[in-house]
Short mmCIF file of C-alpha atoms in Angstrom, two decimals:
data_model
loop_
_atom_site.label_atom_id
_atom_site.label_comp_id
_atom_site.label_asym_id
_atom_site.label_seq_id
_atom_site.Cartn_x
_atom_site.Cartn_y
_atom_site.Cartn_z
CA ALA A 1125 150.79 -197.13 8.79
CA GLN A 1126 149.65 -200.57 9.74
CA LYS A 1127 148.05 -201.21 13.10
CA ILE A 1128 147.03 -204.39 14.89
CA THR A 1129 144.68 -204.31 17.86
CA GLN A 1130 144.13 -207.11 20.36
CA THR A 1131 141.62 -205.98 22.96
CA GLN A 1132 141.78 -209.00 25.28
CA PRO A 1133 144.83 -208.82 27.55
CA GLY A 1134 143.83 -212.10 29.22
CA MET A 1135 141.44 -214.95 28.53
CA PHE A 1136 140.45 -218.08 30.43
CA VAL A 1137 138.99 -221.21 28.87
CA GLN A 1138 138.16 -224.64 30.24
CA GLU A 1139 139.93 -227.64 28.86
CA LYS A 1140 138.20 -229.13 25.79
CA GLU A 1141 136.23 -225.95 25.16
CA ALA A 1142 136.70 -223.65 22.15
CA VAL A 1143 138.02 -220.12 22.54
CA THR A 1144 138.16 -217.10 20.22
CA LEU A 1145 140.97 -214.57 20.41
CA ASP A 1146 140.15 -211.24 18.81
CA CYS A 1147 142.27 -209.29 16.36
CA THR A 1148 141.43 -206.23 14.29
CA TYR A 1149 143.74 -204.50 11.89
CA ASP A 1150 144.07 -201.34 9.89
CA THR A 1151 145.97 -200.93 6.64
CA SER A 1152 145.64 -199.03 3.40
CA ASP A 1153 147.41 -201.76 1.40
CA PRO A 1154 145.12 -203.89 -0.79
CA SER A 1155 147.47 -206.85 -0.39
CA TYR A 1156 148.48 -207.99 3.08
CA GLY A 1157 149.13 -211.03 5.19
CA LEU A 1158 147.91 -211.81 8.68
CA PHE A 1159 149.55 -214.23 11.10
CA TRP A 1160 148.98 -215.70 14.50
CA TYR A 1161 151.89 -216.74 16.72
CA LYS A 1162 151.95 -218.53 20.05
CA GLN A 1163 154.60 -217.66 22.63
CA PRO A 1164 154.92 -219.99 25.64
CA SER A 1165 156.79 -218.86 28.71
CA SER A 1166 159.95 -220.37 27.21
CA GLY A 1167 160.04 -217.46 24.76
CA GLU A 1168 159.90 -219.11 21.36
CA MET A 1169 157.47 -217.57 18.86
CA ILE A 1170 155.60 -220.45 17.24
CA PHE A 1171 153.86 -219.85 13.92
CA LEU A 1172 150.25 -221.07 14.01
CA ILE A 1173 148.32 -219.88 10.98
CA TYR A 1174 148.39 -217.48 8.02
CA GLN A 1175 145.65 -215.66 6.09
CA GLY A 1176 146.27 -213.75 2.89
CA SER A 1177 144.07 -210.80 2.05
CA TYR A 1178 142.98 -212.37 -1.25
CA ASP A 1179 142.33 -215.82 0.16
CA GLN A 1180 138.72 -216.75 -0.47
CA GLN A 1181 138.49 -219.27 2.35
CA ASN A 1182 139.31 -218.96 6.02
CA ALA A 1183 142.61 -220.60 6.94
CA THR A 1184 142.63 -223.73 9.08
CA GLU A 1185 145.52 -225.67 10.65
CA GLY A 1186 144.45 -228.57 12.82
CA ARG A 1187 142.71 -227.16 15.90
CA TYR A 1188 143.38 -223.60 14.78
CA SER A 1189 141.14 -221.67 12.43
CA LEU A 1190 141.11 -218.05 11.45
CA ASN A 1191 137.78 -216.25 11.22
CA PHE A 1192 138.64 -213.68 8.55
CA GLN A 1193 136.11 -210.90 8.01
CA LYS A 1194 137.70 -208.57 5.50
CA ALA A 1195 135.02 -205.88 5.51
CA ARG A 1196 135.25 -205.63 9.29
CA LYS A 1197 139.05 -205.87 9.19
CA SER A 1198 139.09 -208.65 11.73
CA ALA A 1199 141.10 -211.86 11.86
CA ASN A 1200 140.09 -213.75 14.98
CA LEU A 1201 141.83 -216.97 15.99
CA VAL A 1202 139.62 -219.86 17.05
CA ILE A 1203 141.18 -222.69 19.04
CA SER A 1204 138.97 -225.75 19.28
CA ALA A 1205 139.17 -228.41 22.00
CA SER A 1206 141.57 -226.43 24.20
CA GLN A 1207 144.40 -228.27 25.86
CA LEU A 1208 146.50 -227.34 28.91
CA GLY A 1209 149.46 -226.90 26.59
CA ASP A 1210 147.64 -224.10 24.80
CA SER A 1211 148.27 -221.81 27.77
CA ALA A 1212 150.53 -219.11 26.35
CA MET A 1213 150.65 -215.58 24.96
CA TYR A 1214 149.09 -215.26 21.50
CA PHE A 1215 150.08 -212.53 19.07
CA CYS A 1216 148.28 -211.40 15.96
CA ALA A 1217 150.62 -209.87 13.37
CA MET A 1218 150.47 -208.22 9.97
CA ARG A 1219 153.17 -208.45 7.34
CA ASP A 1220 154.51 -205.43 5.55
CA ILE A 1221 156.70 -206.47 2.63
CA LEU A 1222 159.74 -204.21 2.46
CA THR A 1223 161.01 -202.80 -0.84
CA GLY A 1224 164.57 -203.65 0.12
CA GLY A 1225 163.75 -207.29 0.69
CA GLY A 1226 162.36 -209.19 3.62
CA ASN A 1227 159.32 -208.15 5.54
CA LYS A 1228 158.34 -206.47 8.78
CA LEU A 1229 155.88 -208.03 11.15
CA THR A 1230 153.80 -205.59 13.14
CA PHE A 1231 152.45 -207.31 16.24
CA GLY A 1232 149.44 -206.66 18.39
CA THR A 1233 149.83 -206.36 22.14
CA GLY A 1234 148.98 -210.02 22.66
CA THR A 1235 146.41 -212.06 24.58
CA GLN A 1236 147.49 -214.24 27.51
CA LEU A 1237 145.44 -217.43 27.34
CA LYS A 1238 145.10 -219.74 30.32
CA VAL A 1239 143.47 -223.13 29.94
CA GLU A 1240 141.92 -224.49 33.12
CA LEU A 1241 140.89 -227.99 34.15
CA ASP B 587 163.37 -228.66 9.08
CA THR B 588 161.71 -225.43 10.21
CA GLU B 589 164.19 -224.68 12.95
CA VAL B 590 165.95 -221.47 13.78
CA THR B 591 168.66 -222.01 16.39
CA GLN B 592 169.84 -219.26 18.68
CA THR B 593 172.79 -219.33 21.06
CA PRO B 594 173.21 -218.71 23.89
CA LYS B 595 169.79 -219.14 25.46
CA HIS B 596 170.73 -216.95 28.40
CA LEU B 597 173.40 -214.26 28.69
CA VAL B 598 174.42 -212.01 31.56
CA MET B 599 176.89 -209.29 30.68
CA GLY B 600 178.38 -206.21 32.25
CA MET B 601 178.11 -202.79 30.68
CA THR B 602 181.73 -202.87 29.57
CA ASN B 603 181.62 -206.35 28.05
CA LYS B 604 181.55 -207.35 24.41
CA LYS B 605 179.43 -210.35 23.51
CA SER B 606 177.71 -211.81 20.47
CA LEU B 607 174.38 -213.50 19.86
CA LYS B 608 174.25 -216.13 17.15
CA CYS B 609 171.44 -217.37 14.94
CA GLU B 610 171.42 -220.18 12.38
CA GLN B 611 168.86 -221.56 9.95
CA HIS B 612 169.06 -224.19 7.23
CA MET B 613 165.74 -223.64 5.49
CA GLY B 614 167.27 -221.77 2.56
CA HIS B 615 165.64 -218.56 3.71
CA ARG B 616 167.29 -215.42 2.36
CA ALA B 617 165.70 -212.93 4.75
CA MET B 618 166.78 -212.89 8.39
CA TYR B 619 165.73 -210.64 11.24
CA TRP B 620 166.54 -209.50 14.75
CA TYR B 621 163.67 -208.55 17.05
CA LYS B 622 163.83 -207.22 20.61
CA GLN B 623 161.10 -208.08 23.09
CA LYS B 624 160.67 -206.55 26.53
CA ALA B 625 158.66 -208.38 29.16
CA LYS B 626 154.90 -208.46 28.46
CA LYS B 627 155.35 -206.50 25.23
CA PRO B 628 155.22 -207.53 21.57
CA PRO B 629 158.46 -208.02 19.63
CA GLU B 630 159.92 -204.97 17.92
CA LEU B 631 161.94 -205.18 14.72
CA MET B 632 165.59 -204.15 14.96
CA PHE B 633 167.30 -205.28 11.74
CA VAL B 634 166.46 -207.01 8.47
CA TYR B 635 168.96 -208.77 6.22
CA SER B 636 167.98 -209.71 2.69
CA TYR B 637 170.43 -211.82 0.66
CA GLU B 638 173.10 -211.15 3.28
CA LYS B 639 172.77 -207.39 2.92
CA LEU B 640 171.38 -205.11 5.62
CA SER B 641 168.12 -203.75 4.27
CA ILE B 642 166.53 -202.27 7.37
CA ASN B 643 167.94 -200.72 10.55
CA GLU B 644 165.09 -199.50 12.71
CA SER B 645 167.13 -196.68 14.25
CA VAL B 646 168.90 -199.08 16.56
CA PRO B 647 171.75 -197.63 18.69
CA SER B 648 175.24 -198.38 17.42
CA ARG B 649 176.04 -200.46 20.51
CA PHE B 650 174.13 -203.17 18.61
CA SER B 651 175.98 -204.30 15.50
CA PRO B 652 174.49 -206.95 13.22
CA GLU B 653 176.44 -209.19 10.89
CA CYS B 654 175.36 -211.74 8.29
CA PRO B 655 178.47 -213.80 7.34
CA ASN B 656 176.52 -216.11 5.03
CA SER B 657 172.97 -217.04 4.09
CA SER B 658 172.55 -219.35 7.09
CA LEU B 659 174.07 -217.27 9.86
CA LEU B 660 173.14 -214.04 11.58
CA ASN B 661 175.05 -212.47 14.45
CA LEU B 662 174.32 -209.58 16.76
CA HIS B 663 177.40 -208.04 18.34
CA LEU B 664 176.86 -206.27 21.64
CA HIS B 665 179.13 -203.63 23.17
CA ALA B 666 178.71 -201.12 25.99
CA LEU B 667 175.09 -202.04 26.60
CA GLN B 668 172.85 -200.40 29.17
CA PRO B 669 170.64 -202.12 31.76
CA GLU B 670 167.57 -201.05 29.75
CA ASP B 671 168.83 -203.24 26.89
CA SER B 672 167.95 -206.29 28.98
CA ALA B 673 165.33 -208.16 26.96
CA LEU B 674 164.57 -211.28 24.93
CA TYR B 675 166.31 -211.10 21.56
CA LEU B 676 164.58 -213.11 18.86
CA CYS B 677 166.02 -214.13 15.52
CA ALA B 678 163.72 -215.02 12.63
CA SER B 679 163.96 -216.00 8.98
CA SER B 680 161.58 -216.06 6.02
CA GLN B 681 161.55 -216.92 2.35
CA ASP B 682 162.93 -214.82 -0.50
CA GLY B 683 161.17 -211.52 -0.94
CA GLY B 684 159.65 -211.73 2.50
CA LEU B 685 156.85 -214.03 1.40
CA GLY B 686 155.59 -216.74 3.67
CA GLU B 687 155.64 -216.94 7.39
CA ALA B 688 158.60 -215.96 9.53
CA PHE B 689 160.08 -218.70 11.68
CA PHE B 690 161.52 -217.65 15.00
CA GLY B 691 164.20 -219.06 17.24
CA GLN B 692 163.79 -219.62 20.97
CA GLY B 693 165.49 -216.34 21.72
CA THR B 694 168.34 -215.21 23.92
CA ARG B 695 167.39 -213.78 27.30
CA LEU B 696 169.89 -211.00 27.85
CA THR B 697 170.52 -209.36 31.21
CA VAL B 698 172.83 -206.35 31.39
CA VAL B 699 174.23 -205.66 34.85
#
Protein backbone atom coordinates (compact mmCIF):
# COMPACT_ATOMS: atom_id res chain seq x y z
CA ALA A 1 0.00 0.00 0.00
CA GLN A 2 1.10 3.51 -0.72
CA LYS A 3 1.73 5.95 2.08
CA ILE A 4 2.45 9.67 2.13
CA THR A 5 3.84 11.37 5.23
CA GLN A 6 3.88 15.10 5.90
CA THR A 7 5.44 15.72 9.30
CA GLN A 8 4.88 19.49 9.52
CA PRO A 9 1.30 20.28 10.56
CA GLY A 10 2.05 24.01 10.45
CA MET A 11 4.77 26.26 9.08
CA PHE A 12 5.44 29.99 9.23
CA VAL A 13 7.54 31.94 6.75
CA GLN A 14 8.22 35.63 6.28
CA GLU A 15 7.18 37.30 3.09
CA LYS A 16 9.83 37.08 0.34
CA GLU A 17 11.63 34.22 2.07
CA ALA A 18 11.85 30.65 0.75
CA VAL A 19 10.18 27.76 2.54
CA THR A 20 10.46 23.98 2.24
CA LEU A 21 7.51 21.70 2.92
CA ASP A 22 8.47 18.11 3.63
CA CYS A 23 6.98 14.99 2.09
CA THR A 24 8.12 11.38 2.29
CA TYR A 25 6.45 8.46 0.61
CA ASP A 26 6.45 4.71 0.59
CA THR A 27 5.53 2.49 -2.34
CA SER A 28 6.61 -0.80 -3.85
CA ASP A 29 5.72 0.30 -7.39
CA PRO A 30 8.71 1.15 -9.60
CA SER A 31 6.61 3.67 -11.51
CA TYR A 32 4.75 6.37 -9.63
CA GLY A 33 3.78 10.00 -9.73
CA LEU A 34 4.01 12.60 -7.00
CA PHE A 35 1.95 15.78 -6.81
CA TRP A 36 1.65 18.87 -4.70
CA TYR A 37 -1.67 20.67 -4.30
CA LYS A 38 -2.54 23.94 -2.59
CA GLN A 39 -5.88 24.34 -0.83
CA PRO A 40 -6.85 27.87 0.25
CA SER A 41 -9.61 28.38 2.78
CA SER A 42 -12.07 28.60 -0.12
CA GLY A 43 -11.69 24.83 -0.58
CA GLU A 44 -10.45 24.45 -4.13
CA MET A 45 -7.55 22.04 -4.62
CA ILE A 46 -5.06 23.78 -6.90
CA PHE A 47 -2.50 21.66 -8.74
CA LEU A 48 1.02 23.04 -8.28
CA ILE A 49 3.64 20.61 -9.53
CA TYR A 50 4.21 17.01 -10.65
CA GLN A 51 7.22 14.68 -10.45
CA GLY A 52 7.39 11.33 -12.19
CA SER A 53 9.48 8.57 -10.67
CA TYR A 54 11.60 8.25 -13.83
CA ASP A 55 12.11 11.97 -14.33
CA GLN A 56 15.81 12.73 -14.29
CA GLN A 57 15.43 16.36 -13.30
CA ASN A 58 13.58 17.96 -10.43
CA ALA A 59 10.30 19.56 -11.51
CA THR A 60 9.93 23.34 -11.45
CA GLU A 61 6.89 25.56 -12.04
CA GLY A 62 7.53 29.25 -11.53
CA ARG A 63 8.19 29.83 -7.83
CA TYR A 64 7.58 26.17 -7.04
CA SER A 65 10.22 23.49 -7.26
CA LEU A 66 10.22 19.90 -6.13
CA ASN A 67 13.32 18.55 -4.41
CA PHE A 68 13.05 14.89 -5.44
CA GLN A 69 15.38 12.47 -3.68
CA LYS A 70 14.39 9.04 -4.92
CA ALA A 71 16.72 6.99 -2.73
CA ARG A 72 15.39 8.75 0.37
CA LYS A 73 11.82 8.59 -0.93
CA SER A 74 11.29 12.27 -0.37
CA ALA A 75 9.60 14.89 -2.53
CA ASN A 76 9.83 18.21 -0.74
CA LEU A 77 8.16 21.33 -2.13
CA VAL A 78 10.20 24.52 -2.17
CA ILE A 79 8.38 27.82 -2.52
CA SER A 80 10.68 30.73 -3.31
CA ALA A 81 9.93 34.39 -2.59
CA SER A 82 6.85 33.68 -0.47
CA GLN A 83 3.82 35.87 -0.92
CA LEU A 84 0.87 36.51 1.40
CA GLY A 85 -1.33 34.67 -1.06
CA ASP A 86 0.69 31.51 -0.50
CA SER A 87 -0.95 31.09 2.90
CA ALA A 88 -2.94 27.87 2.54
CA MET A 89 -2.94 24.14 3.25
CA TYR A 90 -0.50 22.18 1.11
CA PHE A 91 -0.98 18.51 0.32
CA CYS A 92 1.54 16.05 -1.06
CA ALA A 93 -0.08 13.21 -3.00
CA MET A 94 0.89 10.03 -4.81
CA ARG A 95 -0.91 8.62 -7.80
CA ASP A 96 -1.93 5.00 -8.03
CA ILE A 97 -3.10 4.16 -11.54
CA LEU A 98 -6.15 1.90 -11.36
CA THR A 99 -6.53 -1.13 -13.62
CA GLY A 100 -10.14 -0.21 -14.32
CA GLY A 101 -9.21 3.24 -15.54
CA GLY A 102 -8.56 6.51 -13.80
CA ASN A 103 -6.30 6.90 -10.84
CA LYS A 104 -6.43 7.27 -7.09
CA LEU A 105 -4.62 10.04 -5.31
CA THR A 106 -3.41 9.20 -1.84
CA PHE A 107 -2.87 12.40 0.12
CA GLY A 108 -0.66 13.23 3.04
CA THR A 109 -2.13 14.93 6.10
CA GLY A 110 -1.16 18.37 4.83
CA THR A 111 0.91 21.31 6.02
CA GLN A 112 -0.77 24.61 6.91
CA LEU A 113 1.50 27.40 5.68
CA LYS A 114 1.17 30.95 6.94
CA VAL A 115 3.12 33.75 5.32
CA GLU A 116 3.79 36.71 7.59
CA LEU A 117 4.78 40.30 6.86
CA ASP B 1 -9.45 25.77 -19.98
CA THR B 2 -8.47 23.77 -16.91
CA GLU B 3 -11.68 24.37 -15.02
CA VAL B 4 -13.87 21.95 -13.16
CA THR B 5 -17.15 23.55 -12.14
CA GLN B 6 -19.17 22.34 -9.19
CA THR B 7 -22.66 23.40 -8.17
CA PRO B 8 -23.92 24.34 -5.70
CA LYS B 9 -21.06 25.81 -3.69
CA HIS B 10 -22.99 25.43 -0.45
CA LEU B 11 -25.85 23.09 0.43
CA VAL B 12 -27.82 22.61 3.63
CA MET B 13 -30.16 19.64 3.64
CA GLY B 14 -32.29 17.74 6.10
CA MET B 15 -31.86 14.04 6.73
CA THR B 16 -35.00 13.22 4.76
CA ASN B 17 -34.17 15.37 1.74
CA LYS B 18 -32.98 14.30 -1.68
CA LYS B 19 -30.45 16.54 -3.37
CA SER B 20 -27.81 16.32 -6.09
CA LEU B 21 -24.32 17.71 -6.51
CA LYS B 22 -23.20 18.52 -10.03
CA CYS B 23 -19.78 18.63 -11.66
CA GLU B 24 -18.79 19.66 -15.17
CA GLN B 25 -15.54 19.76 -17.11
CA HIS B 26 -14.73 20.54 -20.74
CA MET B 27 -11.11 19.43 -20.89
CA GLY B 28 -11.89 16.18 -22.68
CA HIS B 29 -10.93 14.20 -19.60
CA ARG B 30 -12.39 10.70 -19.50
CA ALA B 31 -11.75 9.99 -15.82
CA MET B 32 -13.83 11.78 -13.19
CA TYR B 33 -13.83 11.47 -9.43
CA TRP B 34 -15.71 12.29 -6.25
CA TYR B 35 -13.70 12.94 -3.09
CA LYS B 36 -14.99 13.67 0.41
CA GLN B 37 -13.01 15.94 2.72
CA LYS B 38 -13.72 16.50 6.41
CA ALA B 39 -12.39 19.60 8.13
CA LYS B 40 -8.60 19.61 8.60
CA LYS B 41 -8.27 16.21 6.92
CA PRO B 42 -7.01 15.17 3.48
CA PRO B 43 -9.51 14.28 0.74
CA GLU B 44 -10.68 10.68 0.57
CA LEU B 45 -11.67 9.01 -2.68
CA MET B 46 -15.31 7.95 -3.00
CA PHE B 47 -15.93 7.07 -6.66
CA VAL B 48 -14.04 6.88 -9.94
CA TYR B 49 -15.64 6.97 -13.39
CA SER B 50 -13.61 6.00 -16.42
CA TYR B 51 -15.20 6.50 -19.86
CA GLU B 52 -18.55 7.09 -18.18
CA LYS B 53 -18.45 3.75 -16.38
CA LEU B 54 -18.08 3.36 -12.63
CA SER B 55 -14.70 1.77 -12.06
CA ILE B 56 -14.20 2.29 -8.34
CA ASN B 57 -16.58 2.53 -5.38
CA GLU B 58 -14.57 2.88 -2.19
CA SER B 59 -17.20 1.13 -0.06
CA VAL B 60 -19.35 4.24 0.02
CA PRO B 61 -22.80 3.89 1.67
CA SER B 62 -25.71 3.57 -0.75
CA ARG B 63 -27.17 6.89 0.40
CA PHE B 64 -24.58 8.34 -2.00
CA SER B 65 -25.37 7.49 -5.61
CA PRO B 66 -23.07 8.66 -8.41
CA GLU B 67 -24.08 9.16 -12.01
CA CYS B 68 -22.09 10.04 -15.13
CA PRO B 69 -24.62 11.02 -17.85
CA ASN B 70 -21.90 11.92 -20.37
CA SER B 71 -18.17 12.51 -20.60
CA SER B 72 -18.43 16.08 -19.30
CA LEU B 73 -20.84 15.66 -16.41
CA LEU B 74 -20.72 13.90 -13.07
CA ASN B 75 -23.49 13.93 -10.48
CA LEU B 76 -23.70 12.76 -6.90
CA HIS B 77 -27.22 12.04 -5.71
CA LEU B 78 -27.80 12.32 -1.99
CA HIS B 79 -30.62 10.71 -0.02
CA ALA B 80 -31.24 10.10 3.68
CA LEU B 81 -27.89 11.51 4.72
CA GLN B 82 -26.61 11.66 8.28
CA PRO B 83 -25.10 14.67 10.08
CA GLU B 84 -21.69 12.96 9.91
CA ASP B 85 -21.89 13.20 6.11
CA SER B 86 -21.39 16.95 6.42
CA ALA B 87 -18.15 17.69 4.57
CA LEU B 88 -16.58 19.32 1.52
CA TYR B 89 -17.29 17.25 -1.58
CA LEU B 90 -14.71 17.67 -4.31
CA CYS B 91 -15.04 16.66 -7.92
CA ALA B 92 -11.94 16.07 -10.05
CA SER B 93 -11.04 14.96 -13.56
CA SER B 94 -7.93 13.65 -15.28
CA GLN B 95 -6.77 12.44 -18.66
CA ASP B 96 -7.46 9.05 -20.22
CA GLY B 97 -5.92 6.18 -18.34
CA GLY B 98 -5.44 8.29 -15.26
CA LEU B 99 -2.26 9.89 -16.55
CA GLY B 100 -1.48 13.49 -15.80
CA GLU B 101 -2.58 15.61 -12.95
CA ALA B 102 -6.09 15.66 -11.56
CA PHE B 103 -7.89 19.00 -11.71
CA PHE B 104 -10.30 19.74 -8.91
CA GLY B 105 -13.39 21.89 -8.63
CA GLN B 106 -14.01 24.36 -5.82
CA GLY B 107 -16.12 21.84 -3.98
CA THR B 108 -19.57 21.80 -2.43
CA ARG B 109 -19.75 22.45 1.29
CA LEU B 110 -22.53 20.18 2.49
CA THR B 111 -24.22 20.51 5.86
CA VAL B 112 -26.73 17.86 6.93
CA VAL B 113 -29.12 18.99 9.66
